[in-house]
PDB file of C-alpha atoms in Angstrom:
ATOM      1  CA  UNK A   7      -6.072 -15.182  29.977  1.00 43.00           C
ATOM      2  CA  UNK A   8      -9.970 -16.569  29.098  1.00 48.00           C
ATOM      3  CA  UNK A   9     -10.476 -19.355  27.001  1.00 50.00           C
ATOM      4  CA  UNK A  10     -11.936 -18.124  23.627  1.00 44.00           C
ATOM      5  CA  UNK A  11     -12.547 -21.187  21.802  1.00 48.00           C
ATOM      6  CA  UNK A  12     -16.484 -21.305  22.476  1.00 50.00           C
ATOM      7  CA  UNK A  13     -16.759 -17.757  20.871  1.00 44.00           C
ATOM      8  CA  UNK A  14     -14.094 -18.411  18.088  1.00 41.00           C
ATOM      9  CA  UNK A  15     -16.086 -21.342  16.766  1.00 47.00           C
ATOM     10  CA  UNK A  16     -19.006 -19.551  17.035  1.00 46.00           C
ATOM     11  CA  UNK A  17     -18.441 -16.534  14.976  1.00 43.00           C
ATOM     12  CA  UNK A  18     -16.010 -18.735  12.565  1.00 45.00           C
ATOM     13  CA  UNK A  19     -19.176 -21.096  11.877  1.00 44.00           C
ATOM     14  CA  UNK A  20     -19.303 -22.057   8.497  1.00 45.00           C
ATOM     15  CA  UNK A  21     -22.967 -20.855   8.036  1.00 45.00           C
ATOM     16  CA  UNK A  22     -22.399 -17.925   9.469  1.00 41.00           C
ATOM     17  CA  UNK A  23     -19.649 -16.727   7.160  1.00 43.00           C
ATOM     18  CA  UNK A  24     -21.409 -18.004   4.011  1.00 45.00           C
ATOM     19  CA  UNK A  25     -24.509 -15.575   5.431  1.00 43.00           C
ATOM     20  CA  UNK A  26     -21.917 -12.516   5.503  1.00 43.00           C
ATOM     21  CA  UNK A  27     -20.948 -12.404   2.336  1.00 45.00           C
ATOM     22  CA  UNK A  28     -23.665 -12.659   0.839  1.00 45.00           C
ATOM     23  CA  UNK A  29     -26.444  -9.734   0.637  1.00 42.00           C
ATOM     24  CA  UNK A  30     -30.200 -11.306   0.650  1.00 45.00           C
ATOM     25  CA  UNK A  31     -30.585 -11.960  -3.194  1.00 44.00           C
ATOM     26  CA  UNK A  32     -28.004 -14.133  -2.575  1.00 48.00           C
ATOM     27  CA  UNK A  33     -25.348 -11.917  -4.555  1.00 45.00           C
ATOM     28  CA  UNK A  34     -21.939 -11.803  -3.081  1.00 47.00           C
ATOM     29  CA  UNK A  35     -21.031  -8.617  -0.579  1.00 44.00           C
ATOM     30  CA  UNK A  36     -17.039  -9.111  -0.993  1.00 44.00           C
ATOM     31  CA  UNK A  37     -15.084  -8.861  -3.935  1.00 44.00           C
ATOM     32  CA  UNK A  38     -12.329 -11.878  -4.707  1.00 41.00           C
ATOM     33  CA  UNK A  39      -9.906 -11.121  -1.856  1.00 41.00           C
ATOM     34  CA  UNK A  40     -12.374 -10.322   0.396  1.00 43.00           C
ATOM     35  CA  UNK A  41     -13.569 -14.732   0.383  1.00 42.00           C
ATOM     36  CA  UNK A  42     -10.570 -15.593  -0.409  1.00 41.00           C
ATOM     37  CA  UNK A  43     -11.115 -16.684  -3.781  1.00 43.00           C
ATOM     38  CA  UNK A  44      -7.330 -15.851  -4.776  1.00 46.00           C
ATOM     39  CA  UNK A  45      -5.618 -18.097  -1.374  1.00 51.00           C
ATOM     40  CA  UNK A  46      -7.928 -20.870  -0.602  1.00 55.00           C
ATOM     41  CA  UNK A  47      -8.551 -21.696   2.893  1.00 56.00           C
ATOM     42  CA  UNK A  48      -6.100 -23.078   5.044  1.00 61.00           C
ATOM     43  CA  UNK A  49      -8.960 -25.343   6.827  1.00 64.00           C
ATOM     44  CA  UNK A  50     -12.110 -25.521   7.641  1.00 70.00           C
ATOM     45  CA  UNK A  51     -12.302 -21.934   9.689  1.00 67.00           C
ATOM     46  CA  UNK A  52     -13.218 -19.902   7.148  1.00 66.00           C
ATOM     47  CA  UNK A  53     -11.951 -16.804   4.797  1.00 61.00           C
ATOM     48  CA  UNK A  54      -9.102 -14.653   5.837  1.00 58.00           C
ATOM     49  CA  UNK A  55      -8.904 -10.976   4.491  1.00 56.00           C
ATOM     50  CA  UNK A  56      -5.739  -9.223   6.273  1.00 57.00           C
ATOM     51  CA  UNK A  57      -4.595  -6.058   4.895  1.00 60.00           C
ATOM     52  CA  UNK A  58      -1.773  -4.700   7.497  1.00 65.00           C
ATOM     53  CA  UNK A  59      -2.286  -0.717   6.858  1.00 73.00           C
ATOM     54  CA  UNK A  60      -3.233   1.702   9.330  1.00 77.00           C
ATOM     55  CA  UNK A  61      -5.685   5.014   8.096  1.00 80.00           C
ATOM     56  CA  UNK A  62      -4.895   8.741   9.200  1.00 81.00           C
ATOM     57  CA  UNK A  63      -8.346  11.296   7.991  1.00 82.00           C
ATOM     58  CA  UNK A  64      -8.926  14.061   8.396  1.00 87.00           C
ATOM     59  CA  UNK A  65      -7.613  17.444   9.651  1.00 88.00           C
ATOM     60  CA  UNK A  66      -3.832  16.402  10.715  1.00 89.00           C
ATOM     61  CA  UNK A  67      -3.970  13.546   9.130  1.00 90.00           C
ATOM     62  CA  UNK A  68      -0.879  14.360   7.048  1.00 91.00           C
ATOM     63  CA  UNK A  69       1.303  15.299   9.645  1.00 93.00           C
ATOM     64  CA  UNK A  70       0.257  12.501  11.878  1.00 91.00           C
ATOM     65  CA  UNK A  71       1.051   9.889   8.942  1.00 91.00           C
ATOM     66  CA  UNK A  72       4.841  12.209   8.694  1.00 92.00           C
ATOM     67  CA  UNK A  73       5.320  12.387  12.472  1.00 92.00           C
ATOM     68  CA  UNK A  74       4.560   7.974  12.606  1.00 90.00           C
ATOM     69  CA  UNK A  75       6.830   7.659   9.720  1.00 91.00           C
ATOM     70  CA  UNK A  76       9.715   9.782  11.595  1.00 93.00           C
ATOM     71  CA  UNK A  77       9.088   7.717  14.461  1.00 91.00           C
ATOM     72  CA  UNK A  78       9.370   4.680  12.575  1.00 90.00           C
ATOM     73  CA  UNK A  79      12.888   5.813  11.503  1.00 93.00           C
ATOM     74  CA  UNK A  80      12.299   6.996   8.244  1.00 94.00           C
ATOM     75  CA  UNK A  81      14.933   9.476   6.603  1.00 96.00           C
ATOM     76  CA  UNK A  82      13.591  10.008   3.494  1.00 97.00           C
ATOM     77  CA  UNK A  83      11.108  10.072   1.294  1.00 97.00           C
ATOM     78  CA  UNK A  84      10.603   9.339  -2.761  1.00 98.00           C
ATOM     79  CA  UNK A  85       7.635  11.458  -3.364  1.00 98.00           C
ATOM     80  CA  UNK A  86       5.185   9.397  -6.784  1.00 98.00           C
ATOM     81  CA  UNK A  87       3.287  11.826  -8.495  1.00 97.00           C
ATOM     82  CA  UNK A  88       2.568  13.351 -11.549  1.00 96.00           C
ATOM     83  CA  UNK A  89       4.465  16.609 -13.035  1.00 95.00           C
ATOM     84  CA  UNK A  90       0.982  18.375 -13.061  1.00 95.00           C
ATOM     85  CA  UNK A  91       0.656  18.060  -9.066  1.00 95.00           C
ATOM     86  CA  UNK A  92       3.965  19.728  -8.622  1.00 96.00           C
ATOM     87  CA  UNK A  93       3.041  22.658 -11.090  1.00 96.00           C
ATOM     88  CA  UNK A  94       0.141  23.250  -9.462  1.00 96.00           C
ATOM     89  CA  UNK A  95       1.546  23.527  -5.664  1.00 95.00           C
ATOM     90  CA  UNK A  96      -0.484  20.436  -5.096  1.00 94.00           C
ATOM     91  CA  UNK A  97       2.775  18.802  -3.529  1.00 96.00           C
ATOM     92  CA  UNK A  98       3.861  21.554  -1.606  1.00 96.00           C
ATOM     93  CA  UNK A  99       1.697  20.647   0.962  1.00 94.00           C
ATOM     94  CA  UNK A 100       3.564  17.407   1.247  1.00 95.00           C
ATOM     95  CA  UNK A 101       6.827  18.983   1.273  1.00 97.00           C
ATOM     96  CA  UNK A 102       5.916  21.424   3.783  1.00 96.00           C
ATOM     97  CA  UNK A 103       5.140  19.089   6.563  1.00 96.00           C
ATOM     98  CA  UNK A 104       8.391  17.167   5.707  1.00 97.00           C
ATOM     99  CA  UNK A 105      10.270  19.746   5.918  1.00 97.00           C
ATOM    100  CA  UNK A 106       8.882  20.314   9.573  1.00 96.00           C
ATOM    101  CA  UNK A 107       9.360  17.385  10.632  1.00 95.00           C
ATOM    102  CA  UNK A 108      13.367  17.565   9.271  1.00 96.00           C
ATOM    103  CA  UNK A 109      12.423  14.421   6.802  1.00 96.00           C
ATOM    104  CA  UNK A 110      14.455  15.027   3.453  1.00 97.00           C
ATOM    105  CA  UNK A 111      12.920  13.956   0.720  1.00 98.00           C
ATOM    106  CA  UNK A 112      13.428  13.866  -3.134  1.00 98.00           C
ATOM    107  CA  UNK A 113      10.253  13.939  -5.691  1.00 98.00           C
ATOM    108  CA  UNK A 114       9.525  11.750  -8.520  1.00 98.00           C
ATOM    109  CA  UNK A 115       6.677  13.601 -11.018  1.00 97.00           C
ATOM    110  CA  UNK A 116       7.638  10.879 -14.016  1.00 95.00           C
ATOM    111  CA  UNK A 117       4.053   9.079 -12.958  1.00 93.00           C
ATOM    112  CA  UNK A 118       1.362   9.871 -16.446  1.00 92.00           C
ATOM    113  CA  UNK A 119      -1.734   7.650 -16.784  1.00 92.00           C
ATOM    114  CA  UNK A 120      -1.946   3.875 -16.456  1.00 93.00           C
ATOM    115  CA  UNK A 121       2.109   4.009 -15.538  1.00 94.00           C
ATOM    116  CA  UNK A 122       4.626   2.087 -17.471  1.00 95.00           C
ATOM    117  CA  UNK A 123       7.369  -0.351 -16.833  1.00 96.00           C
ATOM    118  CA  UNK A 124       9.673   2.401 -17.978  1.00 97.00           C
ATOM    119  CA  UNK A 125       7.949   5.031 -15.409  1.00 97.00           C
ATOM    120  CA  UNK A 126       8.424   2.117 -12.779  1.00 97.00           C
ATOM    121  CA  UNK A 127      11.924   1.420 -13.203  1.00 97.00           C
ATOM    122  CA  UNK A 128      13.216   5.372 -13.811  1.00 98.00           C
ATOM    123  CA  UNK A 129      11.296   6.094  -9.871  1.00 98.00           C
ATOM    124  CA  UNK A 130      12.945   2.605  -8.147  1.00 98.00           C
ATOM    125  CA  UNK A 131      16.223   3.668 -10.161  1.00 98.00           C
ATOM    126  CA  UNK A 132      16.108   7.432  -7.935  1.00 98.00           C
ATOM    127  CA  UNK A 133      14.721   5.859  -4.975  1.00 98.00           C
ATOM    128  CA  UNK A 134      18.104   4.127  -4.631  1.00 97.00           C
ATOM    129  CA  UNK A 135      20.002   6.754  -6.312  1.00 98.00           C
ATOM    130  CA  UNK A 136      19.345   9.478  -3.712  1.00 98.00           C
ATOM    131  CA  UNK A 137      18.903   6.810  -0.792  1.00 98.00           C
ATOM    132  CA  UNK A 138      15.385   6.898  -0.180  1.00 98.00           C
ATOM    133  CA  UNK A 139      14.109   4.370   2.417  1.00 96.00           C
ATOM    134  CA  UNK A 140      10.406   4.939   2.471  1.00 95.00           C
ATOM    135  CA  UNK A 141       7.971   5.809  -0.778  1.00 96.00           C
ATOM    136  CA  UNK A 142       4.914   8.478  -0.540  1.00 96.00           C
ATOM    137  CA  UNK A 143       2.529   8.400  -2.983  1.00 95.00           C
ATOM    138  CA  UNK A 144       0.700  11.319  -3.635  1.00 95.00           C
ATOM    139  CA  UNK A 145      -2.019  12.165  -6.233  1.00 91.00           C
ATOM    140  CA  UNK A 146      -4.271   9.773  -7.585  1.00 88.00           C
ATOM    141  CA  UNK A 147      -4.805   6.041  -8.709  1.00 91.00           C
ATOM    142  CA  UNK A 148      -1.777   6.260 -11.622  1.00 94.00           C
ATOM    143  CA  UNK A 149       1.094   7.618  -8.910  1.00 96.00           C
ATOM    144  CA  UNK A 150      -0.362   4.822  -6.541  1.00 95.00           C
ATOM    145  CA  UNK A 151      -0.075   2.364  -8.657  1.00 95.00           C
ATOM    146  CA  UNK A 152       3.378   3.675  -9.737  1.00 96.00           C
ATOM    147  CA  UNK A 153       4.423   4.261  -5.560  1.00 96.00           C
ATOM    148  CA  UNK A 154       3.737   0.272  -4.558  1.00 95.00           C
ATOM    149  CA  UNK A 155       5.629  -1.292  -7.487  1.00 95.00           C
ATOM    150  CA  UNK A 156       8.846   1.106  -6.477  1.00 97.00           C
ATOM    151  CA  UNK A 157       8.190   0.243  -3.457  1.00 95.00           C
ATOM    152  CA  UNK A 158       8.195  -3.420  -3.759  1.00 94.00           C
ATOM    153  CA  UNK A 159      10.874  -3.039  -6.337  1.00 96.00           C
ATOM    154  CA  UNK A 160      12.992  -1.661  -4.826  1.00 96.00           C
ATOM    155  CA  UNK A 161      13.121  -4.575  -2.127  1.00 95.00           C
ATOM    156  CA  UNK A 162      12.606  -7.323  -4.232  1.00 94.00           C
ATOM    157  CA  UNK A 163      14.289  -6.642  -7.745  1.00 95.00           C
ATOM    158  CA  UNK A 164      13.812  -7.940 -10.895  1.00 94.00           C
ATOM    159  CA  UNK A 165      11.134  -5.527 -13.323  1.00 94.00           C
ATOM    160  CA  UNK A 166       7.347  -5.402 -12.644  1.00 93.00           C
ATOM    161  CA  UNK A 167       6.520  -7.738 -15.110  1.00 93.00           C
ATOM    162  CA  UNK A 168       8.606 -10.874 -12.997  1.00 92.00           C
ATOM    163  CA  UNK A 169       5.957 -10.288 -10.548  1.00 89.00           C
ATOM    164  CA  UNK A 170       2.492 -10.762 -12.722  1.00 88.00           C
ATOM    165  CA  UNK A 171       0.047 -13.255 -10.602  1.00 84.00           C
ATOM    166  CA  UNK A 172      -0.193 -13.694  -6.726  1.00 82.00           C
ATOM    167  CA  UNK A 173       2.262 -13.899  -4.343  1.00 82.00           C
ATOM    168  CA  UNK A 174       4.923 -13.431  -6.672  1.00 87.00           C
ATOM    169  CA  UNK A 175       6.893 -11.248  -4.475  1.00 87.00           C
ATOM    170  CA  UNK A 176       9.565 -12.953  -1.605  1.00 89.00           C
ATOM    171  CA  UNK A 177       9.828  -9.716   0.350  1.00 91.00           C
ATOM    172  CA  UNK A 178       8.080  -7.122   2.383  1.00 90.00           C
ATOM    173  CA  UNK A 179       8.472  -4.041   0.522  1.00 91.00           C
ATOM    174  CA  UNK A 180       9.790  -0.457   1.202  1.00 93.00           C
ATOM    175  CA  UNK A 181       7.363   1.179   4.072  1.00 92.00           C
ATOM    176  CA  UNK A 182       4.329   3.400   2.127  1.00 92.00           C
ATOM    177  CA  UNK A 183       2.178   6.249   2.731  1.00 92.00           C
ATOM    178  CA  UNK A 184      -0.388   6.788   0.220  1.00 91.00           C
ATOM    179  CA  UNK A 185      -1.697  10.673   0.596  1.00 90.00           C
TER     180      UNK A 185
END
């Protein structure tokens, strides 16, 4: 294997990182997570931004995401959404793909704008009672927020109130697909 130490040092220099984090007027171009504001650096090698995930975009992305979840061995999804998206038939596009892939699902449509602790708890309860092993959020920001909380609580337990702040959860969340 080639020695990449010199290349690593060249692109990890503190002065280069500083240049990349500021625009021409000297304002930050990164959010607090991008410059590792919440997570102190562990040395002099710069900041880290770690976002484990995969984005599928464009036509066929929904089919591709469902196929990948099935390939990972997932069996049953909890679809976290709101009642309006179910009523207008938008969720049917997702459930048709799930059925076509022979993946079971349960729909939790109890999400409202700015989900409450009670809505998150109801989602976790439904997930556990119906044996779901992964979560799909379908909708806008509120279903996505609720789904993230449900997925995290399913493996970590407790109340979402227990996790206010940074780095409070100790276990990985259930697999989550956001649509």
